[in-house]
Tab-separated table of C-alpha atoms in Angstrom:
chain	number	residue	atom	x	y	z
E	283	MET	CA	29.834	-73.527	89.091
E	284	SER	CA	28.755	-69.920	89.455
E	285	ASP	CA	26.933	-67.423	87.266
E	286	LEU	CA	30.192	-65.727	86.260
E	287	PRO	CA	31.332	-66.220	82.666
E	288	GLY	CA	34.448	-68.154	81.678
E	289	LEU	CA	36.885	-69.923	83.964
E	290	ASP	CA	35.692	-68.084	87.082
E	291	GLY	CA	32.259	-69.620	86.564
E	292	VAL	CA	33.743	-73.098	86.111
E	293	LEU	CA	35.788	-72.697	89.306
E	294	GLY	CA	32.743	-71.484	91.254
E	295	VAL	CA	34.087	-68.009	92.012
E	296	GLU	CA	31.702	-65.554	93.665
E	297	HIS	CA	32.340	-61.799	93.777
E	298	VAL	CA	32.089	-60.473	97.332
E	299	GLU	CA	33.433	-56.900	97.018
E	300	LEU	CA	34.229	-54.937	93.854
E	301	THR	CA	35.879	-51.521	94.236
E	302	ALA	CA	38.709	-49.647	92.541
E	303	ASP	CA	40.897	-50.213	95.623
E	304	LYS	CA	40.039	-53.791	96.578
E	305	VAL	CA	38.367	-56.824	95.047
E	306	VAL	CA	37.363	-59.803	97.165
E	307	VAL	CA	36.155	-63.128	95.742
E	308	ARG	CA	35.584	-66.566	97.197
E	309	PHE	CA	35.187	-70.162	96.091
E	310	THR	CA	34.854	-73.518	97.813
E	311	ILE	CA	37.272	-76.369	97.143
E	312	THR	CA	35.366	-79.214	95.468
E	313	GLU	CA	36.351	-82.395	93.631
E	314	ARG	CA	36.780	-80.387	90.399
E	315	HIS	CA	39.612	-78.365	92.025
E	316	LEU	CA	41.760	-81.390	92.902
E	317	GLN	CA	44.827	-82.658	91.070
E	318	PRO	CA	45.283	-86.425	90.503
E	319	PHE	CA	46.740	-86.947	94.003
E	320	GLY	CA	43.610	-85.619	95.715
E	321	ILE	CA	44.850	-82.205	96.844
E	322	PRO	CA	43.852	-78.791	95.452
E	323	HIS	CA	45.637	-77.993	92.201
E	324	GLY	CA	47.916	-74.959	92.491
E	325	GLY	CA	46.660	-73.686	89.159
E	326	ILE	CA	43.339	-72.748	90.715
E	327	TYR	CA	45.086	-70.130	92.851
E	328	CYS	CA	47.050	-68.796	89.858
E	329	ALA	CA	43.889	-68.569	87.752
E	330	VAL	CA	41.755	-66.939	90.451
E	331	HIS	CA	44.585	-64.535	91.323
E	332	GLU	CA	44.901	-63.399	87.722
E	333	SER	CA	41.183	-62.966	87.130
E	334	THR	CA	40.698	-61.166	90.468
E	335	ALA	CA	43.589	-58.777	89.781
E	336	SER	CA	42.282	-58.219	86.253
E	337	VAL	CA	38.816	-57.301	87.515
E	338	ALA	CA	40.326	-54.950	90.113
E	339	ALA	CA	42.649	-53.347	87.579
E	340	GLN	CA	39.863	-52.876	85.029
E	341	ILE	CA	37.540	-51.293	87.585
E	342	TRP	CA	40.308	-48.826	88.472
E	343	LEU	CA	41.203	-48.096	84.820
E	344	GLY	CA	37.554	-47.799	83.798
E	345	GLU	CA	36.924	-46.624	80.233
E	346	LYS	CA	40.544	-45.481	79.653
E	347	GLY	CA	41.566	-48.838	78.179
E	348	VAL	CA	41.711	-52.592	78.634
E	349	VAL	CA	43.964	-54.465	81.060
E	350	VAL	CA	45.771	-57.694	80.217
E	351	GLY	CA	47.943	-59.855	82.448
E	352	THR	CA	51.674	-59.836	81.749
E	353	ASN	CA	53.009	-61.748	84.773
E	354	ASN	CA	51.552	-63.948	87.503
E	355	SER	CA	53.640	-65.097	90.443
E	356	THR	CA	51.904	-67.257	93.028
E	357	ASP	CA	53.425	-68.953	96.070
E	358	PHE	CA	51.613	-71.860	97.719
E	359	ILE	CA	51.861	-71.591	101.492
E	360	ARG	CA	49.707	-74.424	102.856
E	361	GLN	CA	47.285	-77.000	101.562
E	362	ALA	CA	43.556	-76.362	101.667
E	363	LYS	CA	41.110	-79.224	102.116
E	364	LEU	CA	38.027	-80.392	100.299
E	365	GLY	CA	35.138	-78.193	101.464
E	366	ASP	CA	37.320	-75.229	102.496
E	367	THR	CA	36.093	-71.832	101.359
E	368	ILE	CA	38.961	-69.769	99.979
E	369	THR	CA	38.720	-65.972	100.102
E	370	VAL	CA	40.965	-64.066	97.698
E	371	THR	CA	41.686	-60.360	98.217
E	372	ALA	CA	43.386	-58.148	95.612
E	373	THR	CA	44.939	-54.826	96.660
E	374	PRO	CA	47.050	-52.452	94.556
E	375	ILE	CA	50.803	-52.160	94.896
E	376	HIS	CA	51.240	-49.803	91.919
E	377	ARG	CA	48.777	-48.282	89.451
E	378	GLY	CA	50.314	-46.257	86.653
E	379	ARG	CA	49.678	-44.983	83.162
E	380	THR	CA	50.893	-48.120	81.358
E	381	GLN	CA	50.908	-50.874	83.970
E	382	GLN	CA	49.538	-52.022	87.311
E	383	LEU	CA	50.817	-54.396	89.998
E	384	TRP	CA	48.377	-56.092	92.400
E	385	HIS	CA	48.974	-58.151	95.552
E	386	LEU	CA	46.733	-61.155	96.274
E	387	ASP	CA	46.132	-63.128	99.443
E	388	SER	CA	44.175	-66.391	99.438
E	389	VAL	CA	43.047	-67.452	102.901
E	390	GLY	CA	41.249	-70.616	103.961
E	391	SER	CA	38.146	-71.083	106.075
E	392	ASP	CA	40.323	-70.872	109.193
E	393	GLY	CA	41.708	-67.449	108.169
E	394	ARG	CA	45.197	-68.823	107.524
E	395	LEU	CA	47.133	-67.899	104.396
E	396	VAL	CA	46.959	-70.622	101.722
E	397	ALA	CA	48.553	-68.800	98.767
E	398	GLN	CA	49.974	-65.373	98.056
E	399	GLY	CA	50.823	-63.715	94.794
E	400	GLN	CA	51.393	-60.720	92.579
E	401	VAL	CA	49.913	-60.050	89.162
E	402	ARG	CA	51.302	-57.420	86.779
E	403	LEU	CA	48.948	-56.053	84.130
E	404	ALA	CA	49.426	-53.807	81.114
E	405	ASN	CA	46.976	-50.976	80.461
E	406	LEU	CA	46.241	-51.128	76.728
E	407	ASP	CA	44.960	-48.090	74.861
E	408	GLN	CA	41.931	-49.679	73.223
E	409	PRO	CA	38.162	-49.485	73.674
E	410	VAL	CA	36.633	-51.430	76.515
E	411	PRO	CA	33.983	-53.904	75.311
E	412	PRO	CA	30.706	-52.428	76.662
E	413	GLU	CA	29.517	-55.771	78.049
E	414	ALA	CA	32.752	-56.205	80.004
E	415	LEU	CA	32.565	-52.774	81.616
E	416	ALA	CA	28.873	-53.236	82.433
E	417	ALA	CA	29.536	-56.598	84.089
E	418	PHE	CA	31.796	-55.074	86.741
E	419	THR	CA	30.844	-51.401	87.051
E	420	GLY	CA	27.196	-51.222	86.042
E	421	THR	CA	28.010	-48.661	83.322
E	422	THR	CA	28.605	-48.833	79.581
E	423	THR	CA	30.813	-46.881	77.207
E	424	GLY	CA	28.994	-44.372	75.078
């Protein structure tokens, strides 16, 4: 578990770098990340990819609106092991007026690619909840 709210906190995600052009997070594979056959569940990569892209996209969009995921495509490259620390990096492919597309790489403790994905997000024209903006940028809407 981490101090982050929601699913990221349950998965033990830690924010490492938060900028408008790149977001980096990490988590360590524990028993709670395993599927019934004892290997990491692929859904953890999908979930962390979407939340990492969402944070990145919201930081870039700022107070202009709220981002929501519209598509998540994740490929599983190789199996991580119990105790591996996974580092996830989100970088922009496209950032436009109505939508954004982010690329994500998840690498294991050995630096090898474990999963790779893309997340598409819609930029909605609605107010940003002040607590959400403050959590990631240190500012609030006025």
